Structures are given as C-alpha cells and as structure tokens.
Short mmCIF file of C-alpha atoms in Angstrom, two decimals:
data_model
loop_
_atom_site.label_atom_id
_atom_site.label_comp_id
_atom_site.label_asym_id
_atom_site.label_seq_id
_atom_site.Cartn_x
_atom_site.Cartn_y
_atom_site.Cartn_z
CA MET A 1 -126.03 241.24 138.50
CA GLN A 2 -123.81 242.95 136.01
CA LEU A 3 -120.40 243.75 137.51
CA THR A 4 -118.69 245.14 134.43
CA ASN A 5 -119.74 246.11 130.97
CA ARG A 6 -117.07 243.93 129.42
CA SER A 7 -119.06 240.70 129.59
CA LYS A 8 -119.33 238.77 126.34
CA VAL A 9 -122.12 236.58 125.13
CA VAL A 10 -120.56 233.16 124.58
CA SER A 11 -121.72 231.34 121.51
CA ASN A 12 -122.58 227.76 122.37
CA LYS A 13 -124.20 226.75 119.14
CA GLN A 14 -124.48 223.13 118.17
CA MET A 15 -122.36 221.96 115.25
CA THR A 16 -124.14 221.47 111.98
CA LEU A 17 -124.15 218.05 110.34
CA ALA A 18 -121.41 219.05 107.89
CA GLU A 19 -119.24 220.22 110.77
CA LYS A 20 -119.93 217.08 112.76
CA MET A 21 -118.56 214.97 109.95
CA TYR A 22 -115.19 216.64 110.53
CA LEU A 23 -114.01 215.63 107.08
CA PRO A 24 -114.03 219.13 105.56
CA ALA A 25 -112.14 220.41 108.59
CA ILE A 26 -109.64 217.54 108.35
CA LEU A 27 -109.09 218.18 104.65
CA GLY A 28 -108.65 221.87 105.42
CA GLY A 29 -106.02 221.01 108.01
CA MET A 30 -104.25 218.71 105.61
CA TRP A 31 -104.23 221.43 102.97
CA ILE A 32 -102.55 223.75 105.45
CA THR A 33 -99.90 221.24 106.45
CA ILE A 34 -99.10 220.19 102.90
CA ARG A 35 -98.53 223.80 101.94
CA HIS A 36 -95.99 223.99 104.74
CA PHE A 37 -94.37 220.86 103.34
CA PHE A 38 -93.28 222.75 100.23
CA ARG A 39 -92.38 225.94 102.02
CA LYS A 40 -88.74 226.78 102.48
CA GLY A 41 -87.70 226.51 106.09
CA ALA A 42 -85.92 229.28 107.90
CA THR A 43 -83.18 226.95 109.14
CA VAL A 44 -79.56 227.99 108.73
CA ARG A 45 -77.26 224.94 108.83
CA TYR A 46 -74.95 226.59 111.28
CA PRO A 47 -71.39 225.34 111.15
CA GLU A 48 -71.43 225.15 107.34
CA VAL A 49 -73.58 228.20 106.71
CA LYS A 50 -73.23 231.21 108.93
CA ARG A 51 -76.15 233.52 109.36
CA GLU A 52 -75.38 236.99 108.19
CA VAL A 53 -75.21 239.33 111.12
CA SER A 54 -75.26 243.11 111.27
CA THR A 55 -71.96 244.87 110.65
CA VAL A 56 -72.21 246.35 114.14
CA TYR A 57 -73.15 243.01 115.72
CA ARG A 58 -72.04 242.63 119.34
CA GLY A 59 -70.06 239.38 119.45
CA LYS A 60 -66.64 238.33 120.71
CA HIS A 61 -64.49 241.12 122.11
CA VAL A 62 -61.20 242.39 120.74
CA LEU A 63 -58.50 244.26 122.64
CA LYS A 64 -57.28 246.85 120.17
CA ARG A 65 -53.76 247.94 119.40
CA ASP A 66 -52.87 251.41 118.14
CA GLU A 67 -51.35 252.22 114.74
CA GLN A 68 -47.88 251.25 115.95
CA GLY A 69 -49.10 247.92 117.24
CA ARG A 70 -49.09 248.82 120.94
CA GLU A 71 -51.85 247.64 123.21
CA ASN A 72 -54.29 250.39 124.07
CA CYS A 73 -55.46 248.92 127.36
CA THR A 74 -54.09 250.51 130.53
CA ALA A 75 -55.88 248.18 132.93
CA CYS A 76 -57.89 251.00 134.48
CA GLY A 77 -60.69 248.58 135.28
CA LEU A 78 -63.55 250.78 134.08
CA CYS A 79 -64.82 248.04 131.81
CA ALA A 80 -64.89 245.58 134.71
CA VAL A 81 -66.80 248.14 136.76
CA ALA A 82 -69.24 248.82 133.94
CA CYS A 83 -69.81 245.17 133.19
CA PRO A 84 -73.29 244.23 134.47
CA ALA A 85 -72.50 240.53 134.27
CA GLU A 86 -69.15 240.84 136.08
CA ALA A 87 -67.49 238.89 133.34
CA ILE A 88 -64.24 240.85 133.16
CA THR A 89 -61.22 240.49 135.44
CA MET A 90 -57.73 241.90 134.99
CA ASP A 91 -54.35 242.32 136.65
CA ALA A 92 -52.44 245.51 136.06
CA ALA A 93 -48.67 245.74 135.68
CA GLU A 94 -46.13 248.52 135.15
CA ARG A 95 -44.45 248.90 131.83
CA LYS A 96 -40.71 248.16 132.05
CA LYS A 97 -38.01 249.91 130.08
CA GLY A 98 -37.79 248.50 126.59
CA GLU A 99 -41.46 247.55 126.45
CA GLU A 100 -42.57 250.84 124.93
CA HIS A 101 -43.23 249.16 121.60
CA LEU A 102 -45.68 246.73 123.30
CA TYR A 103 -47.81 248.95 125.50
CA ARG A 104 -48.92 252.47 124.77
CA GLU A 105 -48.91 253.80 128.33
CA GLU A 106 -47.01 253.18 131.53
CA LYS A 107 -49.57 250.75 132.88
CA TYR A 108 -50.93 247.73 131.08
CA ALA A 109 -53.02 244.63 131.66
CA ALA A 110 -50.80 241.68 132.51
CA LYS A 111 -53.85 239.46 132.62
CA TYR A 112 -57.18 240.25 131.01
CA GLU A 113 -59.93 237.67 131.10
CA ILE A 114 -63.53 237.70 129.92
CA ASN A 115 -65.79 234.86 130.88
CA MET A 116 -67.77 234.32 127.69
CA LEU A 117 -70.44 232.35 129.54
CA ARG A 118 -71.12 235.28 131.86
CA CYS A 119 -70.85 237.97 129.22
CA ILE A 120 -74.18 239.22 127.91
CA PHE A 121 -72.64 241.08 124.97
CA CYS A 122 -74.26 244.37 125.98
CA GLY A 123 -71.32 246.52 124.87
CA LEU A 124 -71.12 248.56 128.06
CA CYS A 125 -67.39 247.75 128.34
CA GLU A 126 -66.59 249.49 125.09
CA GLU A 127 -68.74 252.42 126.13
CA ALA A 128 -66.87 252.66 129.42
CA CYS A 129 -63.40 252.34 127.93
CA PRO A 130 -61.58 255.71 127.93
CA LYS A 131 -58.71 254.37 125.82
CA GLN A 132 -60.69 252.86 122.93
CA ALA A 133 -59.12 249.54 123.84
CA ILE A 134 -62.03 247.12 123.84
CA TYR A 135 -64.60 246.57 121.10
CA LEU A 136 -67.13 243.95 120.23
CA THR A 137 -66.81 242.22 116.84
CA PRO A 138 -69.33 240.32 114.72
CA GLU A 139 -67.50 237.06 115.47
CA PHE A 140 -68.97 234.38 117.76
CA PRO A 141 -67.10 232.74 120.61
CA ALA A 142 -66.78 229.15 119.34
CA ALA A 143 -68.63 226.29 121.00
CA ASN A 144 -66.68 224.12 123.39
CA TYR A 145 -67.11 221.06 125.59
CA ASP A 146 -65.48 222.55 128.68
CA ARG A 147 -66.66 225.55 130.64
CA SER A 148 -63.12 226.52 131.56
CA ASN A 149 -62.34 227.04 127.89
CA PHE A 150 -64.85 229.86 127.77
CA ILE A 151 -62.66 232.11 129.91
CA PHE A 152 -60.91 234.02 127.17
CA GLY A 153 -57.51 235.43 128.08
CA LYS A 154 -55.33 237.90 126.27
CA ASP A 155 -54.18 235.21 123.86
CA LYS A 156 -57.67 235.11 122.37
CA LEU A 157 -58.71 238.71 122.91
CA VAL A 158 -55.81 240.92 121.81
CA GLU A 159 -55.95 241.58 118.11
CA PRO A 160 -53.10 239.94 116.20
CA ILE A 161 -50.56 242.39 114.88
CA ASP A 162 -50.64 240.97 111.37
CA LYS A 163 -54.40 240.59 111.28
CA ARG A 164 -55.89 243.86 112.44
CA ILE A 165 -59.62 243.96 113.07
CA ASP A 166 -61.58 246.89 111.72
CA VAL A 167 -63.86 248.35 114.39
CA SER A 168 -64.59 251.67 112.73
CA LEU A 169 -68.27 250.81 112.43
CA ARG A 170 -68.52 250.07 116.15
CA LYS A 171 -66.76 253.36 116.85
CA LYS A 172 -69.35 255.15 114.76
CA VAL A 173 -72.10 253.64 116.89
CA HIS A 174 -70.68 255.39 119.92
CA THR A 175 -69.92 258.74 118.35
CA SER A 176 -73.30 259.16 116.68
CA MET B 1 -93.46 169.23 97.42
CA ASP B 2 -91.88 170.82 94.44
CA LEU B 3 -88.32 171.86 95.22
CA ALA B 4 -88.45 174.85 92.88
CA LEU B 5 -91.59 176.07 94.61
CA LEU B 6 -89.93 175.71 98.00
CA LEU B 7 -86.93 177.67 96.77
CA ASP B 8 -89.18 180.36 95.26
CA LYS B 9 -91.09 180.83 98.44
CA THR B 10 -88.00 180.82 100.65
CA ILE B 11 -86.33 183.48 98.54
CA LEU B 12 -89.53 185.52 98.40
CA ILE B 13 -89.93 185.31 102.17
CA LEU B 14 -86.35 186.40 102.72
CA ILE B 15 -86.71 189.29 100.29
CA LEU B 16 -89.99 190.31 101.87
CA PHE B 17 -88.47 190.14 105.32
CA GLY B 18 -85.59 192.32 104.23
CA VAL B 19 -87.78 194.78 102.36
CA THR B 20 -90.21 195.07 105.26
CA LEU B 21 -87.45 195.73 107.75
CA PHE B 22 -85.76 198.14 105.37
CA ILE B 23 -88.93 200.11 104.80
CA ALA B 24 -89.78 200.10 108.50
CA MET B 25 -86.26 201.35 109.20
CA TYR B 26 -86.51 204.14 106.70
CA SER B 27 -90.02 204.99 107.85
CA THR B 28 -88.47 206.27 111.05
CA TYR B 29 -86.25 208.51 108.99
CA ALA B 30 -89.13 209.51 106.72
CA GLU B 31 -91.29 210.25 109.73
CA ARG B 32 -88.76 212.68 111.10
CA LYS B 33 -88.15 214.26 107.72
CA VAL B 34 -91.86 214.62 106.95
CA ALA B 35 -92.50 216.02 110.40
CA ALA B 36 -89.71 218.50 109.90
CA PHE B 37 -90.90 219.58 106.46
CA LEU B 38 -94.47 219.98 107.64
CA GLN B 39 -93.17 222.19 110.44
CA ASP B 40 -90.90 224.27 108.20
CA ARG B 41 -87.78 222.62 109.56
CA ILE B 42 -85.07 220.53 107.89
CA GLY B 43 -84.94 217.41 110.03
CA PRO B 44 -82.03 215.03 110.51
CA ASP B 45 -79.28 215.90 108.04
CA ARG B 46 -76.04 215.17 109.86
CA ALA B 47 -75.53 211.42 109.38
CA GLY B 48 -74.57 210.98 105.75
CA PRO B 49 -75.94 213.02 102.85
CA PHE B 50 -79.39 214.35 103.77
CA GLY B 51 -79.15 212.29 106.96
CA ILE B 52 -79.62 209.03 105.02
CA LEU B 53 -77.64 207.08 107.61
CA GLN B 54 -79.79 208.33 110.48
CA PRO B 55 -81.66 205.00 110.92
CA LEU B 56 -78.31 203.21 111.30
CA ALA B 57 -77.24 205.71 113.93
CA ASP B 58 -80.56 205.25 115.69
CA GLY B 59 -80.18 201.50 115.53
CA VAL B 60 -76.69 201.60 117.00
CA LYS B 61 -77.96 203.90 119.71
CA MET B 62 -80.79 201.50 120.51
CA PHE B 63 -78.41 198.55 120.77
CA MET B 64 -75.87 200.39 122.89
CA LYS B 65 -78.38 201.57 125.46
CA GLU B 66 -78.54 199.94 128.83
CA GLU B 67 -81.22 197.31 129.03
CA ILE B 68 -83.32 197.60 132.14
CA ILE B 69 -85.82 195.03 133.34
CA PRO B 70 -87.70 196.38 136.34
CA ASN B 71 -87.45 194.30 139.54
CA THR B 72 -91.19 194.00 139.83
CA ALA B 73 -91.71 193.08 136.20
CA ASP B 74 -92.75 189.63 135.07
CA LYS B 75 -89.46 188.86 133.43
CA TRP B 76 -90.45 186.35 130.78
CA LEU B 77 -93.56 188.16 129.66
CA PHE B 78 -91.57 191.38 129.66
CA ILE B 79 -89.15 189.84 127.18
CA ILE B 80 -91.77 188.04 125.10
CA GLY B 81 -93.98 191.14 124.65
CA PRO B 82 -91.88 192.98 122.06
CA GLY B 83 -91.15 189.71 120.31
CA ILE B 84 -94.84 189.01 119.81
CA ALA B 85 -95.42 192.55 118.60
CA MET B 86 -92.64 192.21 116.05
CA CYS B 87 -93.60 188.70 114.94
CA THR B 88 -97.23 189.52 114.30
CA ALA B 89 -96.24 192.67 112.48
CA LEU B 90 -94.01 190.69 110.13
CA MET B 91 -96.41 187.78 109.60
CA THR B 92 -99.15 189.78 107.93
CA SER B 93 -97.22 190.37 104.75
CA ALA B 94 -97.50 186.69 103.78
CA VAL B 95 -100.85 187.00 102.03
CA ILE B 96 -100.33 190.29 100.23
CA PRO B 97 -99.92 189.91 96.45
CA TRP B 98 -96.94 192.08 95.54
CA GLY B 99 -97.41 191.83 91.80
CA LYS B 100 -98.44 189.73 88.85
CA ASN B 101 -96.61 186.49 88.18
CA ILE B 102 -93.13 186.78 86.72
CA THR B 103 -91.96 184.18 84.19
CA ILE B 104 -88.25 183.42 84.05
CA GLY B 105 -87.27 180.76 81.48
CA GLY B 106 -90.64 179.08 81.52
CA HIS B 107 -90.70 179.02 85.29
CA GLU B 108 -93.50 181.07 86.76
CA ILE B 109 -92.85 182.87 90.02
CA VAL B 110 -95.82 183.98 92.10
CA LEU B 111 -95.13 187.24 93.90
CA GLN B 112 -97.14 186.25 96.90
CA VAL B 113 -96.01 183.99 99.70
CA ALA B 114 -99.35 182.27 100.18
CA ASP B 115 -102.50 182.82 98.16
CA ILE B 116 -104.82 181.35 100.74
CA ASN B 117 -108.51 181.65 100.02
CA ILE B 118 -109.23 183.29 103.37
CA GLY B 119 -106.45 185.88 103.01
CA ILE B 120 -108.41 188.68 104.60
CA LEU B 121 -109.40 186.58 107.59
CA TYR B 122 -105.75 185.65 108.05
CA VAL B 123 -104.81 189.32 108.11
CA PHE B 124 -107.48 190.05 110.66
CA GLY B 125 -106.46 187.11 112.78
CA VAL B 126 -102.81 188.08 112.86
CA VAL B 127 -103.60 191.74 113.44
CA SER B 128 -105.73 190.89 116.44
CA LEU B 129 -102.87 188.79 117.79
CA GLY B 130 -100.86 192.00 117.69
CA VAL B 131 -102.89 193.21 120.66
CA TYR B 132 -101.18 190.54 122.76
CA GLY B 133 -97.73 192.01 122.21
CA ILE B 134 -98.88 195.36 123.54
CA MET B 135 -101.09 193.93 126.28
CA ILE B 136 -98.45 191.52 127.58
CA GLY B 137 -95.74 194.18 127.47
CA GLY B 138 -97.88 196.68 129.31
CA TRP B 139 -99.05 194.19 131.90
CA ALA B 140 -95.65 192.63 132.54
CA SER B 141 -94.07 196.04 133.19
CA ASN B 142 -96.02 196.24 136.44
CA ASN B 143 -96.37 199.97 136.02
CA LYS B 144 -99.62 201.91 136.13
CA PHE B 145 -98.87 204.00 133.07
CA SER B 146 -97.95 200.91 131.10
CA LEU B 147 -101.04 199.10 132.20
CA LEU B 148 -103.27 202.06 131.34
CA GLY B 149 -101.65 202.27 127.94
CA ALA B 150 -102.06 198.55 127.38
CA ILE B 151 -105.71 198.62 128.38
CA ARG B 152 -106.34 201.55 126.11
CA ALA B 153 -104.55 199.80 123.30
CA SER B 154 -106.49 196.59 123.62
CA SER B 155 -109.91 198.18 123.96
CA GLN B 156 -109.16 200.54 121.10
CA MET B 157 -107.91 197.84 118.79
CA ILE B 158 -110.79 195.49 119.57
CA SER B 159 -113.36 198.27 119.06
CA TYR B 160 -111.95 199.36 115.75
CA GLU B 161 -111.44 195.87 114.43
CA LEU B 162 -115.22 195.50 114.43
CA ALA B 163 -115.81 198.55 112.28
CA MET B 164 -112.90 197.52 110.07
CA GLY B 165 -114.36 194.07 109.46
CA MET B 166 -117.81 195.51 108.80
CA ALA B 167 -116.38 197.94 106.29
CA LEU B 168 -114.64 195.11 104.52
CA ILE B 169 -117.78 193.03 104.18
CA ALA B 170 -119.03 195.42 101.50
CA ILE B 171 -115.87 194.71 99.50
CA LEU B 172 -116.25 190.98 100.02
CA MET B 173 -119.82 191.18 98.80
CA SER B 174 -118.90 192.92 95.58
CA THR B 175 -115.87 190.71 94.96
CA GLY B 176 -117.25 187.43 96.18
CA SER B 177 -113.93 186.22 97.53
CA LEU B 178 -111.82 186.47 100.66
CA SER B 179 -108.56 185.99 98.79
CA ILE B 180 -106.63 189.22 98.48
CA ARG B 181 -105.35 188.15 95.07
CA ASP B 182 -108.93 187.86 93.82
CA ILE B 183 -109.84 191.22 95.31
CA VAL B 184 -106.88 192.86 93.57
CA GLU B 185 -107.54 191.11 90.24
CA ASN B 186 -111.10 192.35 90.45
CA GLN B 187 -109.92 195.98 90.31
CA HIS B 188 -108.43 195.79 86.83
CA GLY B 189 -107.26 199.07 85.31
CA TRP B 190 -108.91 201.99 87.00
CA HIS B 191 -111.81 200.01 88.48
CA TRP B 192 -110.52 200.54 91.95
CA ASN B 193 -112.72 199.68 94.89
CA VAL B 194 -112.36 203.18 96.29
CA LEU B 195 -114.50 204.47 93.40
CA TYR B 196 -117.23 201.92 94.07
CA GLN B 197 -117.03 201.79 97.86
CA PRO B 198 -115.81 205.21 99.04
CA LEU B 199 -117.57 204.95 102.40
CA SER B 200 -116.13 201.53 103.10
CA CYS B 201 -112.70 202.84 102.12
CA LEU B 202 -112.98 205.81 104.45
CA ILE B 203 -114.04 203.66 107.39
CA PHE B 204 -111.27 201.19 106.66
CA ILE B 205 -108.60 203.89 106.56
CA VAL B 206 -109.81 205.45 109.81
CA CYS B 207 -109.78 202.05 111.47
CA ALA B 208 -106.34 201.30 110.08
CA PHE B 209 -105.08 204.41 111.82
CA ALA B 210 -106.59 203.19 115.06
CA GLU B 211 -105.19 199.67 114.60
CA CYS B 212 -101.69 201.04 114.06
CA ASN B 213 -101.97 203.30 117.12
CA ARG B 214 -101.15 206.27 114.96
CA THR B 215 -102.25 209.84 115.63
CA PRO B 216 -105.05 210.88 116.02
CA PHE B 217 -105.61 207.51 117.73
CA ASP B 218 -102.28 207.19 119.52
CA LEU B 219 -103.86 206.98 122.94
CA PRO B 220 -101.95 203.81 123.97
CA GLU B 221 -98.68 205.67 123.95
CA CYS B 222 -99.59 209.30 124.36
CA GLU B 223 -96.50 210.92 125.80
CA SER B 224 -98.35 213.85 127.30
CA GLU B 225 -100.59 211.70 129.49
CA LEU B 226 -99.03 208.28 129.99
CA VAL B 227 -95.29 209.01 129.72
CA GLY B 228 -94.90 206.38 127.00
CA GLY B 229 -97.95 204.20 127.46
CA TYR B 230 -97.35 200.48 127.25
CA HIS B 231 -93.62 200.85 126.56
CA THR B 232 -92.84 203.22 129.43
CA GLU B 233 -90.61 200.66 131.17
CA TYR B 234 -88.90 199.46 128.05
CA SER B 235 -85.43 200.46 127.02
CA SER B 236 -82.77 199.48 124.54
CA MET B 237 -83.70 197.25 121.60
CA LYS B 238 -86.87 195.95 123.26
CA LEU B 239 -88.23 199.47 122.97
CA GLY B 240 -86.78 199.49 119.47
CA PHE B 241 -88.81 196.38 118.66
CA TYR B 242 -92.04 198.05 119.73
CA LEU B 243 -91.32 201.13 117.68
CA PHE B 244 -90.20 198.99 114.79
CA ALA B 245 -93.36 196.91 115.01
CA GLU B 246 -95.38 200.10 114.80
CA TYR B 247 -93.65 201.14 111.59
CA THR B 248 -93.91 197.64 110.16
CA ASN B 249 -97.62 197.71 110.90
CA MET B 250 -97.84 201.03 109.14
CA PHE B 251 -96.17 199.59 106.06
CA ILE B 252 -98.39 196.52 106.08
CA SER B 253 -101.59 198.52 106.54
CA SER B 254 -100.54 200.80 103.71
CA ALA B 255 -100.06 197.69 101.57
CA ILE B 256 -103.45 196.33 102.57
CA ILE B 257 -105.24 199.62 102.00
CA SER B 258 -103.64 199.90 98.58
CA SER B 259 -104.48 196.36 97.58
CA LEU B 260 -108.04 196.36 98.91
CA TYR B 261 -109.15 199.81 97.80
CA PHE B 262 -106.60 201.34 95.48
CA GLY B 263 -106.12 198.55 93.00
CA GLY B 264 -102.94 196.96 94.34
CA TYR B 265 -100.69 196.44 91.31
CA ASN B 266 -103.38 197.58 88.88
CA PHE B 267 -103.06 200.94 87.20
CA PRO B 268 -104.94 202.77 84.44
CA GLY B 269 -103.60 201.88 81.03
CA MET B 270 -102.16 198.56 82.15
CA ASP B 271 -103.51 196.78 79.06
CA ALA B 272 -100.77 198.33 76.96
CA PHE B 273 -98.23 196.06 78.66
CA SER B 274 -98.00 192.35 79.11
CA GLY B 275 -95.87 189.63 80.64
CA ASN B 276 -92.91 190.51 82.83
CA THR B 277 -93.00 194.22 81.94
CA LEU B 278 -96.52 194.45 83.25
CA ALA B 279 -95.58 192.54 86.39
CA ILE B 280 -92.61 194.79 87.14
CA ILE B 281 -94.46 198.03 86.44
CA GLY B 282 -97.36 196.70 88.50
CA THR B 283 -95.12 196.00 91.48
CA ALA B 284 -93.55 199.44 91.16
CA VAL B 285 -97.00 201.04 91.04
CA PHE B 286 -98.02 199.01 94.08
CA PHE B 287 -95.02 200.23 96.04
CA ALA B 288 -95.67 203.80 94.92
CA LYS B 289 -99.16 203.47 96.37
CA ILE B 290 -97.76 201.99 99.58
CA PHE B 291 -95.28 204.84 99.95
CA PHE B 292 -98.02 207.35 99.36
CA PHE B 293 -100.05 205.81 102.16
CA ILE B 294 -97.07 205.75 104.50
CA PHE B 295 -96.68 209.42 103.74
CA PHE B 296 -100.40 209.85 104.28
CA PHE B 297 -100.11 208.27 107.73
CA MET B 298 -97.39 210.77 108.60
CA TRP B 299 -99.22 213.66 107.00
CA ILE B 300 -102.25 212.95 109.19
CA ARG B 301 -100.06 212.53 112.25
CA TRP B 302 -98.71 216.05 111.97
CA THR B 303 -102.09 217.53 111.09
CA LEU B 304 -104.56 216.21 113.63
CA PRO B 305 -104.33 216.30 117.42
CA ARG B 306 -105.17 213.28 119.54
CA PHE B 307 -108.75 212.28 120.34
CA ARG B 308 -110.03 212.19 123.88
CA TYR B 309 -110.72 208.65 125.00
CA ASP B 310 -114.50 209.02 125.14
CA GLN B 311 -114.46 210.64 121.70
CA LEU B 312 -112.46 207.71 120.41
CA MET B 313 -114.96 205.21 121.72
CA ARG B 314 -117.93 207.22 120.49
CA LEU B 315 -116.42 207.48 117.02
CA GLY B 316 -115.76 203.77 116.91
CA TRP B 317 -119.00 202.40 118.31
CA GLN B 318 -121.58 205.06 117.51
CA VAL B 319 -120.38 206.37 114.18
CA LEU B 320 -118.16 203.94 112.30
CA ILE B 321 -119.96 200.69 113.08
CA PRO B 322 -123.46 202.00 112.17
CA LEU B 323 -122.00 203.59 109.04
CA ALA B 324 -120.37 200.31 108.09
CA ILE B 325 -123.61 198.41 108.63
CA PHE B 326 -125.45 200.98 106.54
CA ASN B 327 -122.86 200.52 103.84
CA ILE B 328 -123.38 196.76 103.84
CA LEU B 329 -127.10 197.32 103.54
CA ALA B 330 -126.70 199.80 100.71
CA THR B 331 -124.31 197.51 98.86
CA GLY B 332 -126.66 194.56 99.28
CA THR B 333 -129.63 196.55 98.07
CA TRP B 334 -127.77 197.76 95.06
CA MET B 335 -126.51 194.28 94.20
CA THR B 336 -129.98 192.87 94.46
CA PHE B 337 -131.70 195.44 92.33
CA LYS B 338 -129.07 196.49 89.82
CA GLY B 339 -130.03 193.81 87.31
CA GLN B 340 -133.74 194.28 87.68
CA LEU B 341 -133.95 198.05 87.29
CA GLY B 342 -131.90 198.01 84.13
CA PHE B 343 -128.77 199.91 85.32
#
C-alpha cells in the first residue's frame, strides 16, 4: 500500500570486484587526506595573533566621558532594565559640590558593575542608554582563572581620561 | 669472546635502545602533528618552538599522575603486563640490519646486533610474545572492557600473524634465506622486493597494521566501544608503557617493512659510493624509509575508519590468507618454470 508519493527506491546493488578490493577507495581517501596535509589551516594562534574583528564588533564595554572628561552616566538604570542577561548592576549617588568636573549631571553611578560571564554582548544597553554613556568596543574581556574577576567595575569600564576610546563607528550603527 | 666485539655490540645496543625510545617518543608528537595537519589544524605548538618539547611535557605528565591499581586486579600480573609489552617491543630491533659495515681504523663494525640465520623467525617469535603483554594486562585488570579488548587483541594478532607469515614465505622462497641481512643484500640497488612481490608486500603491510593495533585495526583499544580496551584500568606510566610499546612497535614494523620489501639500506645508484660513505648514506636512506612508513601508518590512521570485528576476521581469514597462499603458489610456479621457458 502506498501511503505517500515520496517513497524512494533504495539501491541495494552488490559491489563489483574492483569495489570489493577497496584499494582504489583507500587510495582515493589517502589522496584526499594528503591534500589536506598541505592545506593552510584556519587556526589563529590567539594570544600572539589576534583575529581581526569588525570595527563595530561588540566586545568589552566602555563607560564614556564627555569632551570635558566628565562621566556621562547618570545611573538611570535603563541599561540594567534593557539587559536580557541581567548582567548590569549599579548604585546611584548624588553629585556633591566641587565634583562638577567629574560627573556631567547631578546624579552619577557610584558603583557600576557588569558581569562579563553573564553578558551576551548584544548591545541592548547602548541602545537603551539616553545619555550616550555606554558603548561596546572591539576589545575582548581578558581570560582569567577566577570567576569573581569577571565582574568588571568602574575601574575597568570607565574610559581613561588620557586614553579616550573612539566609539563614533558604534554611534553610527545606532543612528543609521 | 673478543672484547672489541663485546664492546661494539654493547655500544650498538645502547645506541639502538636510545634511538628506539627517542623515535617512539617523537612518534607521539609526530602523530599529533600529522593528525592536526591532516585535519587542517596546527597541533601542539606551545611547548618549545613548534611544540618540540611536547613529548617531554607528556612524559612528565605521565610520571606525575596518580598510579591506581584496582582492588580486584591481580596485582603482579597487572604490573608485569606493561613491562612485557615494552620488553618485547624493544627486543625485535636486535636482528634488523641498520646499514652496511663501517670500518674504523681497520676495525669493522657490523651495524646489526645479531645476524642470526633465522632472523625472520626471531621477529615473529618476539612479536607473538607481544600478545602476552596485552593479554595479561587486560586479564589482570579484572574489568570487562579490558578483557574484551585483550581477547580482541589476541585473536586479531594471532589471525593476522598467519597471513603475515604466509606472505613472507614468498620472499623467503625468492631469497632462499631467513636472515634479514641476506634478504636486504638480495635487494641491491633498485631491485626491491616490492617490485617483484607486490602482493606479498601489500598483505604484509596490512598485517603489520593489524599486529600494531593501528587504525583501521585498532579494535583492541577502540575508545568509542571499549573505553580504552585492554588499558582501561591503567594509569600513570604503566599506561605510558603501553602507549610507548605501541609506538615502538610501529617503528620496528616500519623498519621491518622497509628492510624486507623496500630494500633496507639499498638505494638506486648506490654503486657510485663505497666503503664508509656508502654505509652512512645507506643508513640514512634506511631511516628515511622508516620515517616514511611511520608517516604512512599515521596517514592511514587519519584516513580510514575502524573495521567491524566480523569484517576484520573475514578480511584476515577469508581474504588475506588465501591470497597469501595463492602468492606462494604463483611464486613457486614462476621459480620452477622461469629457466625452462627461456625468460
């Protein structure tokens, strides 16, 4: 009884004598493997050689400063809300008198932590940020032996004043 | 007993011992490198330049590992097993001629530990003793996987030894001697046995793969079915000995294949040289052949998948042995009639 019209006739032919000897097939296999022997592998020797990544690669985060070197972040928490992996936590604090050169607005993040093991580098935090404070950079979070070292605080996230990080390309991704 | 002879042989044995261990050691490295290259990878490259020191690292690792002897194991046999495997693997090299004689200041040094007139039989005898190392190890572990592996190993090695011996008889017929030195001398220049006895050569190589438990005949230790086969329960350097014995066997079988079928230290155009130059070039050529065959072993390993056990037995008993017998018959016929028909 034919149930469907997709049935296939299976070939169950006996092997010929030449095929039964296997030798041609073995030689064919060896020819294939030896060609691979001389092929260049795709391996990148990582710590010495770094694979080139896209200029808009989503890697380690940076907390941006403005032109006068003040932190953009106001600890509104929108990034933490947007984060699907719940990797971001922060504590807000009020800016004191005399700290105007450090923080751009009256409120700032006293503590800002991203758990790099939870983070999935989706970039939703930078999309959510109303203050253009957080961006992803093409850098990788370095390997480590201890899980606790993967919780990056402000010391690792805020961009250094003397070594500003260019995120214009990431910005373009969001405006276009 | 001549003291100089004793000294010669002692030094030669020590050198051979060192060279065998060294080559076996670097075979592990070569295996990983060849595997990597065949799979478009790079392989070990962290220990030293190009990973040259990898075998040392592996060795240290083997020694540092905890040594476990299972409670239910037969302790003495469990310890003796790897020792036998290693011993038999190292003993075979005694009858292999490594090159022509070297003369230093009128003193002639024979590059062969013992040129006994039954060299080939000696090799076969020692190789079949090698089964004991595996069998004892597998049995003493008191583990079903080990026992299965050991049984597979012994039946496989015994089955393939038959075909191997049969294949060799054709060579013995054409050479008329069991001494490996004679067999090698008989292949002067390019008159290699492989050109005269291709079928015998093919059977011998296939059987050598089976004797060494190398893929596609690695059923005794197939990881995917038997965990580790006969060495499942072994750890530390005792496991190292088994693995080492396997690579030593590979080196020795490469040497035997090269000397029986691929001319040993003979090479085309060897008449242009003489004396020590010839001996040294010959030895170098011999080792080049050996290295090629070691590579060949690895090449095959990463090309062919493992046989099923019934396929293995069918190939051994129903294909290789009849073929070998046919080859003997053909050789005999040819030898009988070649003079009479005016070839």
